[in-house]
Structures are given as C-alpha cells and as structure tokens.
Short mmCIF file of C-alpha atoms in Angstrom, two decimals:
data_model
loop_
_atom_site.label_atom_id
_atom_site.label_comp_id
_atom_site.label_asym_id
_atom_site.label_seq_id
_atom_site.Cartn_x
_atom_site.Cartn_y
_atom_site.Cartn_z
CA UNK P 10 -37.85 -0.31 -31.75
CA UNK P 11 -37.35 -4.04 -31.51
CA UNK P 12 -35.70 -5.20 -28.06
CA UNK P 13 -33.83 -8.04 -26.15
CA UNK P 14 -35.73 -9.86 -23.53
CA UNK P 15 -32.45 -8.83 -21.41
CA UNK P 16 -29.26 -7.53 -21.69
CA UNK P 17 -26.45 -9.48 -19.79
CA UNK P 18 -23.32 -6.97 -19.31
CA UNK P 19 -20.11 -8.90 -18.11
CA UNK P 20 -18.02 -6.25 -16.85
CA UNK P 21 -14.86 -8.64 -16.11
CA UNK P 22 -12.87 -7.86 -13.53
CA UNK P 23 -9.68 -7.27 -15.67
CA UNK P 24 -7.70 -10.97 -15.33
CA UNK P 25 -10.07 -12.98 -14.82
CA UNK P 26 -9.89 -15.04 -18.29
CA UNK P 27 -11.76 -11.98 -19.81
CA UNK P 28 -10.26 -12.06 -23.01
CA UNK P 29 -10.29 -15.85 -23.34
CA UNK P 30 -14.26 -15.89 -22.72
CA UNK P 31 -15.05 -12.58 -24.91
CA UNK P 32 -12.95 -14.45 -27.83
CA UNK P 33 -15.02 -17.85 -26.86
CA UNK P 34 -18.40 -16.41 -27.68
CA UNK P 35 -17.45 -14.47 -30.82
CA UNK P 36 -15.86 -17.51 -32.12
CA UNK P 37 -19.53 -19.04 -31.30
CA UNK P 38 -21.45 -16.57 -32.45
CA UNK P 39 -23.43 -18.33 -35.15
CA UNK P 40 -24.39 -20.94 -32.39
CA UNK P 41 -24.97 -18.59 -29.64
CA UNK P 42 -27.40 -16.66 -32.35
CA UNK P 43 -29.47 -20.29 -33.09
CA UNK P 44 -29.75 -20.40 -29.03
CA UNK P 45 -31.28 -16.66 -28.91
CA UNK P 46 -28.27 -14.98 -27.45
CA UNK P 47 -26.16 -12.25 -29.66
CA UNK P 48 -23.32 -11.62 -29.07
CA UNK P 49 -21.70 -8.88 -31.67
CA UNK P 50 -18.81 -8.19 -33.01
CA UNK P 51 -16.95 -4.69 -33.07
CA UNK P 52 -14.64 -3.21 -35.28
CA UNK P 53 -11.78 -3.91 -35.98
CA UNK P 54 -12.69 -7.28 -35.16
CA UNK P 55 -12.63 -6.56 -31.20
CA UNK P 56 -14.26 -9.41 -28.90
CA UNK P 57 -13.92 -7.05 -26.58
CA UNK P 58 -16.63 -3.46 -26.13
CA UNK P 59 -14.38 -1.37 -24.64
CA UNK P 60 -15.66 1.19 -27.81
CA UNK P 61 -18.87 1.34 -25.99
CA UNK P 62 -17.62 2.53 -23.24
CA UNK P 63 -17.43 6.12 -24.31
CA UNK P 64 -21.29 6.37 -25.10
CA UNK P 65 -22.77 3.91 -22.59
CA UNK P 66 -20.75 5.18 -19.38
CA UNK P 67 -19.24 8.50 -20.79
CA UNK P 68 -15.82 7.39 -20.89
CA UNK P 69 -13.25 10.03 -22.09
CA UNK P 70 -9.87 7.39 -21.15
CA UNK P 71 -6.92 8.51 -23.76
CA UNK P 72 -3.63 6.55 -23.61
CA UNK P 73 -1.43 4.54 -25.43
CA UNK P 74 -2.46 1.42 -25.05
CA UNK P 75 -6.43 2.35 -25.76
CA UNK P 76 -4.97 3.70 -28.70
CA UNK P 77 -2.88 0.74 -30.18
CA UNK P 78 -6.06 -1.55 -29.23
CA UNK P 79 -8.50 0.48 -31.18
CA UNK P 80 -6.66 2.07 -33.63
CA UNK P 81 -8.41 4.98 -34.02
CA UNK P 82 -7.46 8.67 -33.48
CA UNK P 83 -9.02 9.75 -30.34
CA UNK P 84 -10.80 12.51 -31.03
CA UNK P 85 -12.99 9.61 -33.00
CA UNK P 86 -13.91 7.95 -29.96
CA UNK P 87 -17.36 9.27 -29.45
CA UNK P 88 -18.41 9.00 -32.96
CA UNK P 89 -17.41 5.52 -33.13
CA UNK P 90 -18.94 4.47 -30.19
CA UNK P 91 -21.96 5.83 -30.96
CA UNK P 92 -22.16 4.19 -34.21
CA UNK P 93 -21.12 1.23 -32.50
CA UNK P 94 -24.31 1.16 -30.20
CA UNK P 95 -26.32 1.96 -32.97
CA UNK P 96 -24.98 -0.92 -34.76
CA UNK P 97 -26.25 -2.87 -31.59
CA UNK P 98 -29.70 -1.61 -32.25
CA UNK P 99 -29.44 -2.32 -35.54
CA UNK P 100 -28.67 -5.77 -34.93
CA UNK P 101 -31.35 -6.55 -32.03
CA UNK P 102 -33.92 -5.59 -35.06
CA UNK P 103 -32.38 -7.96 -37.19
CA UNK P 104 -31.95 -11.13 -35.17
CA UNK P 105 -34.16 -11.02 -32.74
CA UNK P 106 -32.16 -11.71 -29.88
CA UNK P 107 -33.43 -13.45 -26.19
CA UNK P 108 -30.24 -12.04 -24.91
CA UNK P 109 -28.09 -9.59 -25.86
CA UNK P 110 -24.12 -10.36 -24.20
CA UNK P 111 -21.65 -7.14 -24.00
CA UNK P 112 -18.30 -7.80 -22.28
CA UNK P 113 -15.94 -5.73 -21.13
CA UNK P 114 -13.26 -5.07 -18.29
CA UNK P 115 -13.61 -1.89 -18.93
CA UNK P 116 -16.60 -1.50 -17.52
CA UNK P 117 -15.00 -2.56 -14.06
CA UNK P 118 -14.40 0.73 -12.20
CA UNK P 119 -16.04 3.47 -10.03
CA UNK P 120 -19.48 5.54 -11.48
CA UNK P 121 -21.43 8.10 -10.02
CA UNK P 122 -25.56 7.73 -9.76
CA UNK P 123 -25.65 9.79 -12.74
CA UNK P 124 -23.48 7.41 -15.29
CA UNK P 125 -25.72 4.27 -14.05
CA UNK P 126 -28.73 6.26 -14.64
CA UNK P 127 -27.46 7.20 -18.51
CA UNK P 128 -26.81 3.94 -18.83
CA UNK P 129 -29.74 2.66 -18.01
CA UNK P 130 -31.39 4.83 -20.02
CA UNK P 131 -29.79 3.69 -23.03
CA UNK P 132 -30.04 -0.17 -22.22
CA UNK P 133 -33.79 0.38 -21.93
CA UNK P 134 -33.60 1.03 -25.77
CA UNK P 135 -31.92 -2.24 -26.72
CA UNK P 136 -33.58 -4.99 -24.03
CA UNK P 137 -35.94 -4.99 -21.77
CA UNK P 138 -34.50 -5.91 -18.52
CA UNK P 139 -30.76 -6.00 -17.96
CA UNK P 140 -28.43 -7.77 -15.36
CA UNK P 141 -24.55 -7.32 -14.16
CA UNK P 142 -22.20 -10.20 -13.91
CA UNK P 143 -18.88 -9.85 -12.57
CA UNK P 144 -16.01 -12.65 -11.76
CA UNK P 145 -13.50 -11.48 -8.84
CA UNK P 146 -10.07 -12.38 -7.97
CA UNK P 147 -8.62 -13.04 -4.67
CA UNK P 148 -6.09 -10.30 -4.23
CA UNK P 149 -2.73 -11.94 -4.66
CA UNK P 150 -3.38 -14.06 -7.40
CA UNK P 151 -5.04 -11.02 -9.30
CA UNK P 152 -1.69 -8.67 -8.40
CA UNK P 153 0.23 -11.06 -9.86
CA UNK P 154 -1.72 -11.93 -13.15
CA UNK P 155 -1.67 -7.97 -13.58
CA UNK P 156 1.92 -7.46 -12.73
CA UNK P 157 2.32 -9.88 -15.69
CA UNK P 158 0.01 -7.93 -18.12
CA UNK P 159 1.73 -4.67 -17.11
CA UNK P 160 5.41 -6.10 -17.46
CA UNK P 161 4.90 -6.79 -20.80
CA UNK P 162 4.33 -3.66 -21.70
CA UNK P 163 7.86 -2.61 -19.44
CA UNK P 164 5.19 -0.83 -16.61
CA UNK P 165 5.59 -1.15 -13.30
CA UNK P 166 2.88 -2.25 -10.75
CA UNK P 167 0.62 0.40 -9.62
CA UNK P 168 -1.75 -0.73 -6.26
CA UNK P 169 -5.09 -0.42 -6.58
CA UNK P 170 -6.92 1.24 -3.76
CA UNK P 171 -7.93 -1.08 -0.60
CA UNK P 172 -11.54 -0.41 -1.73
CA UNK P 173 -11.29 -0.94 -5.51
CA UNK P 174 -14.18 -3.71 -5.73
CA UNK P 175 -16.37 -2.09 -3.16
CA UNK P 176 -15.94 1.44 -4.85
CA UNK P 177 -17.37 -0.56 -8.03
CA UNK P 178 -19.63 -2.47 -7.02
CA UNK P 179 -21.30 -0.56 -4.56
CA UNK P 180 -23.22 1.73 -6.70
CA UNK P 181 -23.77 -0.59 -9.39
CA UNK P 182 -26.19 -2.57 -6.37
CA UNK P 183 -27.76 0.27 -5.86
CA UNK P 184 -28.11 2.46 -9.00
CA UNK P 185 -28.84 -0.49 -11.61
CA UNK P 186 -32.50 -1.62 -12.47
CA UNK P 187 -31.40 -5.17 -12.60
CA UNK P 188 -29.33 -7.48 -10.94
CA UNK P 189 -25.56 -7.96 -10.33
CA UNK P 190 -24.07 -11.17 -9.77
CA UNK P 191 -20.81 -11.15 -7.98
CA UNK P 192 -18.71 -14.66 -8.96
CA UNK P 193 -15.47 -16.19 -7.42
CA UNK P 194 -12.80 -16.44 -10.48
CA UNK P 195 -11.19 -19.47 -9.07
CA UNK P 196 -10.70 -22.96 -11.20
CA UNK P 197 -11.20 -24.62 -7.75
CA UNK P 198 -14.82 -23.19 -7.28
CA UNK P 199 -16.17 -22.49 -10.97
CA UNK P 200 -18.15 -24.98 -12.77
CA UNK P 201 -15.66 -27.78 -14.35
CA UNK P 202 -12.66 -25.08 -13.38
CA UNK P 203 -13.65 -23.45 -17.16
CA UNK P 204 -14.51 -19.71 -17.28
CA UNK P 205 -16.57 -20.35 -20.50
CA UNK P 206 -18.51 -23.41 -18.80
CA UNK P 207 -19.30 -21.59 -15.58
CA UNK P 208 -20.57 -18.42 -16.93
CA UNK P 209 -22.80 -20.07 -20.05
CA UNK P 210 -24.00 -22.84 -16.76
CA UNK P 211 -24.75 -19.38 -14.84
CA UNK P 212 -25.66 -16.98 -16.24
CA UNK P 213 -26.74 -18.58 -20.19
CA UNK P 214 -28.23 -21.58 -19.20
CA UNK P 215 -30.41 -22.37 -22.12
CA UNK P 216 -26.61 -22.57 -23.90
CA UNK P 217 -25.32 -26.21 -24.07
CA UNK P 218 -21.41 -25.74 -23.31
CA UNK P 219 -20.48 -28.98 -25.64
CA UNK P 220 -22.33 -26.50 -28.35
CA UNK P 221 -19.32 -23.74 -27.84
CA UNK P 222 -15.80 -24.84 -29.94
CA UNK P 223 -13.27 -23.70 -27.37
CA UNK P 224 -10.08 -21.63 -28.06
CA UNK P 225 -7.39 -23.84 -29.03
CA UNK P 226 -4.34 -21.80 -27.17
CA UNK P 227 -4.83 -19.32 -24.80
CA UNK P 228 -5.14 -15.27 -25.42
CA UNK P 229 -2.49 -14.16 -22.93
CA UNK P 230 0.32 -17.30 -22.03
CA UNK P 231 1.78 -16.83 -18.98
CA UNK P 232 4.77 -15.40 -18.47
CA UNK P 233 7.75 -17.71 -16.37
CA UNK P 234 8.80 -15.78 -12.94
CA UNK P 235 12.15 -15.32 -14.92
CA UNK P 236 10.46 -13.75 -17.55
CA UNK P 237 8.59 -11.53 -15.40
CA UNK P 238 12.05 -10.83 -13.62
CA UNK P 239 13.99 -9.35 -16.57
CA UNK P 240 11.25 -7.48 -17.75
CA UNK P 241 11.07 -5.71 -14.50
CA UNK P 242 14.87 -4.73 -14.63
CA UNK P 243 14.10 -3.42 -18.04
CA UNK P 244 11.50 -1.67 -17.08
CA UNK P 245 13.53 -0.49 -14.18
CA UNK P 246 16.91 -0.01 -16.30
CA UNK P 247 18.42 -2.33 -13.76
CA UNK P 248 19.23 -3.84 -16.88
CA UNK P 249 21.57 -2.28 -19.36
CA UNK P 250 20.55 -2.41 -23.07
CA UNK P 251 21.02 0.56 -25.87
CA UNK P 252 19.19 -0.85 -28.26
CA UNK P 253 14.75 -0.82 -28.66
CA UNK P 254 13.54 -2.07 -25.24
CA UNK P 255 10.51 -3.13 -27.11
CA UNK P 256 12.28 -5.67 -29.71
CA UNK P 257 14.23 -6.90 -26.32
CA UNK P 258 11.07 -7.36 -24.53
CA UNK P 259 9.58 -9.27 -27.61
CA UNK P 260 12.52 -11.52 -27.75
CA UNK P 261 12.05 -12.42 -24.03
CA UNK P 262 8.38 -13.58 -24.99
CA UNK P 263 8.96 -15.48 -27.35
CA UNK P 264 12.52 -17.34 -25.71
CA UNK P 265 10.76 -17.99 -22.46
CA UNK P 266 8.55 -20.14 -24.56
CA UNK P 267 11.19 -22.17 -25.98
CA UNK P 268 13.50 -22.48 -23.28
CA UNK P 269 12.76 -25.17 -21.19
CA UNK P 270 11.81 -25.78 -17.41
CA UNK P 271 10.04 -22.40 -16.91
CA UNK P 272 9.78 -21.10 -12.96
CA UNK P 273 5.84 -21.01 -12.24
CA UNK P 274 5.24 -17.48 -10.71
CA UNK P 275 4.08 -17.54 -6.94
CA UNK P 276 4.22 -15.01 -4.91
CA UNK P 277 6.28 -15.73 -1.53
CA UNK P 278 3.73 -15.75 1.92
CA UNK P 279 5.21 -12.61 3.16
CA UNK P 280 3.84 -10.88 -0.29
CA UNK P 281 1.09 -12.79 -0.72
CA UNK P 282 -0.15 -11.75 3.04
CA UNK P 283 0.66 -8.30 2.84
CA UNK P 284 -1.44 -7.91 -0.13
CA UNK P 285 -4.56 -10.21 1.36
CA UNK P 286 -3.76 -7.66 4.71
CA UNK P 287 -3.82 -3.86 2.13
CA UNK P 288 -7.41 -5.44 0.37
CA UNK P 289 -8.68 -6.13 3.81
CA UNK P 290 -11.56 -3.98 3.62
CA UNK P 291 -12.61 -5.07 -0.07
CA UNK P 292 -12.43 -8.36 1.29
CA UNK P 293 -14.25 -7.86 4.67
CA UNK P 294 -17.17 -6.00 2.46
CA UNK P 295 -17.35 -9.09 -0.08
CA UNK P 296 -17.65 -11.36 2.88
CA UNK P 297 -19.96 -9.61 4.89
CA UNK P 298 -22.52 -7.71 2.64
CA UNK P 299 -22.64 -9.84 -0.27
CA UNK P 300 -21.83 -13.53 1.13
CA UNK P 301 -18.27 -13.80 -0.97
CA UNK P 302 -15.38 -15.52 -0.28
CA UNK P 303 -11.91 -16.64 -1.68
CA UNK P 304 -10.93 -20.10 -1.21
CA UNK P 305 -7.52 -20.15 -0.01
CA UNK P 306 -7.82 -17.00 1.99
CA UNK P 307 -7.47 -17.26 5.81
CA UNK P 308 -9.54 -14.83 7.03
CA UNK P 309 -8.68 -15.13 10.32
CA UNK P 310 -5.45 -14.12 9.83
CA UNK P 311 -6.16 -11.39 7.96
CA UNK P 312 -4.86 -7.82 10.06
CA UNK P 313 -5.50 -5.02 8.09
CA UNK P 314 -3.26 -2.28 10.12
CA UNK P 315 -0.36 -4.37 9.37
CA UNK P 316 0.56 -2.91 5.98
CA UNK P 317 4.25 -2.83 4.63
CA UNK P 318 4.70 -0.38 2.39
CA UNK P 319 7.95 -1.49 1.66
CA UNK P 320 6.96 -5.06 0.89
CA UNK P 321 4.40 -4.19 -1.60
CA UNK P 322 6.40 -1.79 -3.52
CA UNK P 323 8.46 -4.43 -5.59
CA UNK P 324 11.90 -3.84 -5.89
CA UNK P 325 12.88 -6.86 -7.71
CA UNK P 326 10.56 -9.64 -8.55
CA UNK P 327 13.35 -12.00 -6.94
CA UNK P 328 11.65 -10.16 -3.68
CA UNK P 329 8.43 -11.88 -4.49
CA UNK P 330 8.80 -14.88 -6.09
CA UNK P 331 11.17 -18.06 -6.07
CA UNK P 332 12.81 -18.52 -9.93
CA UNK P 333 16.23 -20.20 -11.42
CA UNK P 334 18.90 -17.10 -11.81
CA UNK P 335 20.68 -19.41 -14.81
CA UNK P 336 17.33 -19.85 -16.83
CA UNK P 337 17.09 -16.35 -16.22
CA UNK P 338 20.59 -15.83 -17.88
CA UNK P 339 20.34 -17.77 -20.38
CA UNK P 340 16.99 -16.04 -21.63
CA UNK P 341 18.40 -12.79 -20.71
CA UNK P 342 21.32 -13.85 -23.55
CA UNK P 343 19.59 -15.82 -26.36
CA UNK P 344 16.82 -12.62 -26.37
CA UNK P 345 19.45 -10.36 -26.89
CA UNK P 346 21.17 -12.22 -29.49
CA UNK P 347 17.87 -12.11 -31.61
CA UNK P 348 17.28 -8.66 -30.60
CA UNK P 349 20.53 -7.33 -31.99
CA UNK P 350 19.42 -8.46 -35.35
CA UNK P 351 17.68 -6.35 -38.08
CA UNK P 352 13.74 -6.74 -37.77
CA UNK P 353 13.08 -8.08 -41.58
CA UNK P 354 15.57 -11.07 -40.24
CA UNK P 355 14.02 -11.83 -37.25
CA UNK P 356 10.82 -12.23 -39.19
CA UNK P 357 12.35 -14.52 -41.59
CA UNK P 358 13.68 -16.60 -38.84
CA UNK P 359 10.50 -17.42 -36.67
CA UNK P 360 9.11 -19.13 -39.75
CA UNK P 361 11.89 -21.67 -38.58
CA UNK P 362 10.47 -22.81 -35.13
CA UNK P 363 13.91 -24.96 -34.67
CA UNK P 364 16.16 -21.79 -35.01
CA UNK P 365 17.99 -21.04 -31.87
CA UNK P 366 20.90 -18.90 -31.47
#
C-alpha cells in the first residue's frame, strides 16, 4: 500500500480559528495537491474529520449537535468512518501525497495508551511518519470565544477541568511515535497574526501562503456582548418568550449584525483573573514542562487557591462583561418583531438586506 511521507494531524484546540483554517485548505486543495500536501474532503462536504474520529480514536460521542453536523443516523457512525479512512487510503494511492493534513477539534481531549497505540497503528498504514500540532488559548479569551459558540445554541457555560490541556496533551507526548507541537493561538505572537499563515510557515513550509486564496468572511462572526447577553437570558428563561426560542435566537444573529455600534465582548479583570487563577495548573504545566506561555498573562499574579466559585458560574453576562442595555433593547425588540412572523416570510424578507422592522 502506497503511503505519505508523513501525516500532519491538527487536533485544534476547539476556538482557535479551527474552522476558518480547515475551510482555508479545502478551498486550496487543488494547490495544496500541486505542493505535495492532501488535504481531503469528507462527506457531506465537511472541512472538518470529526467522522474519523470514531475509527481512528474509537469515538462513540452521540448528541445533537454531532448529529445535525453530520447528518447521519448514529448507529452509521462506524461504518462511515471507516469508509471514510478507507477513502483516505484510497486517495494517498492516487495522488501521491508528501503530506497528508487531517484536522479536527475533535481530536482535542483525553486518551488512554491504548487509543494512541490504535491510532498509531492505523496511521502507519497511510504515511510513514506522523506528527501532532496543536494551537492553545489563554484561558479567558478561550472561555469567552466558547461561551459564544455555546450561546448560540441557548447552552450555558460548562468549565472545563483545571487540567484539561495537560490531561490531553500529556499522553499524546508520550504515547505518539512522532512529534507534537504545542502553538500559542494569539494574533500578537503568530506569524503575520493569520492562523492560515502561521501554521502553512510552521508546520507546511514548502507551501507559499500568497499560493492559498483566503476566506472572504469569516466561519463563525462574533457575537456583540449584547448579543451574547440576551441569549443567555433565553437560555436561562430570564427572558420571557412563548414562541420557538430557536427562530428568536436566529433573529438575534442576524439583528446584531445590522444594528449598529456593537459592544466588543471583554471579560471584566475580576472574571478574567478568576479564570487565569481555576487553569492555574494547566498553565503552570505549559510553562514549565513544555516552555509555553500566554502573552498577556501575569504569571506572577497568578494564585491558584483563590478560586470563586461564584464568580465563574455566570449569572448574567452583564456580571462579566461591560455592554449598552439600550442596544440591547432595541435588538431584544426588532428580533422579536421578525420572529413573530411566519418562517416562509422571513425568508422572503432577508432577500431585502434594507428591510428593517
């Protein structure tokens, strides 16, 4: 069987411009295939190889949102994957591939010795040496991207352990036959502030970066802290509304990005230190094993037995972050308006970008 000269597997972590580089390189992946990388596509579509997850790590995850993203029942989910890896052996025959690229967040949580080891094994069939990379957030600015991607699906914020990254990394060091390469996500320290240009100078650098077309508008927009705010008292039924939370939550979207002078989200100091203080330990580890830091991060200051429960809990995101109560209001009403109306006319009116009620 034909094989890679290596296998590069970006495992994320989850906000850390994931989707927008995994969308990057499939858009490129005519040019990345000239330059002896592939990187392949999975159905439907999906930039993304969460599918492979289920036969490379033995993955048997079944929730909602796994199931609206691959749209497949899940008692499918092994099949598919496996026919999706086999489609990656398939394709390493065909083209010939230096380097084969698999991405996936997904891939960014605890295994035992005996997961790496299976997955080893079945790397060894597709390339012939393999390698890690992983981009990590500092703590507070990676709560508060998630908090976003949560909200907008009316969640609330669950805290990840104070070892998360550790607990993932860790065995991946020492159970892995190649290399893993821990990166800082942070615009001030990557190459030109571009997660596509730092990881093709790092970790691709036979790729030219003026060769890859960039996205033209990003995967996941930010949300405005008074966005973020009313879909917390949704999700929290501080906020009264019979009608489909869903459509209400859609209409927010889409009105905080035509009403004007959004509120940037930023977490307050007290927040933003309690959360630096409760990842202590991941942070300490990154530091002191593996030579990482966060710019931005005082580590001096940093006490991790001072942990308020309380503060980290989130009551109300006017707890944690400064916004303008009357642009909240007045997305809170002009979402409702549209919500109140039957679907088939909403969808007639956003072909009218000027509509406003």
């Amino acid at each position: 069987m034909a094989r890679a000269d290596e296998l590069l597997l970006h495992i994320g972590q989850a906000k850390t411009a994931t989707t927008t580089l995994q969308h990057t390189l499939l858009g490129a992946q005519a040019s990345l295939r000239q330059q002896g990388v592939h990187y392949p596509r999975f159905d439907p579509g999906h930039a993304n190889a969460v599918i492979l997850a289920y036969h490379l790590f033995g993955h048997t995850e079944d929730n909602a949102e796994r199931r609206r993203w691959l749209g497949i029942d899940p008692a499918q989910h092994a099949a598919v994957s496996a026919r999706a890896w086999r489609g990656i052996e398939d394709a390493v025959t065909h083209h010939r591939p230096r380097t084969l690229v698999l991405s996936s967040e997904i891939f960014f949580r605890p295994m035992n010795r005996a997961t790496i080891t299976a997955a080893n094994r079945q790397i060894d069939r597709v390339a012939r040496t393999s390698r890690i990379v992983a981009y990590l957030r500092a703590p507070d600015a990676h709560f508060l991207s998630f908090l976003q991607q949560i909200l907008r699906q009316l969640g609330l914020n669950h805290r990840l352990s104070r070892t998360h990254v550790k607990d993932t990394i860790a065995p991946l060091i020492t159970g892995w036959r190649g290399p893993v390469s821990l990166n800082v996500f942070d615009r001030a320290v990557m190459t030109d502030g571009d997660i596509v240009t730092d990881f093709l100078t790092k970790h691709l650098p036979d790729v030219a970066p003026s060769s890859i077309a960039r996205l033209q508008t990003a995967r996941n927009p930010s949300l405005s802290a008074e966005a973020m705010a009313l879909l917390h008292d949704i999700a929290t039924d501080r906020t009264v509304w019979r009608g489909d939370r869903n459509a209400l939550a859609v209409e927010i979207f889409k009105a905080d990005r035509r009403l004007d002078h959004p509120t940037t989200p930023q977490l307050n100091a007290g927040m933003a230190q309690a959360l630096i203080n409760w990842r202590a330990p991941d942070l300490f580890w990154l530091r002191d094993d593996q030579g990482i830091t966060f710019p931005g991060i005082d580590y001096g200051a940093i006490d991790e037995n001072d942990v308020d429960d309380a503060v980290l809990r989130v009551d109300r995101i006017e707890d944690i972050c400064t916004l303008n109560p009357d642009r909240k209001a007045a997305l809170l009403h002009r979402a409702k308006a549209r919500a109140r109306l039957p679907r088939p006319l909403r969808r007639l009116l956003y072909k009218y970008h000027g509509y406003q009620i």
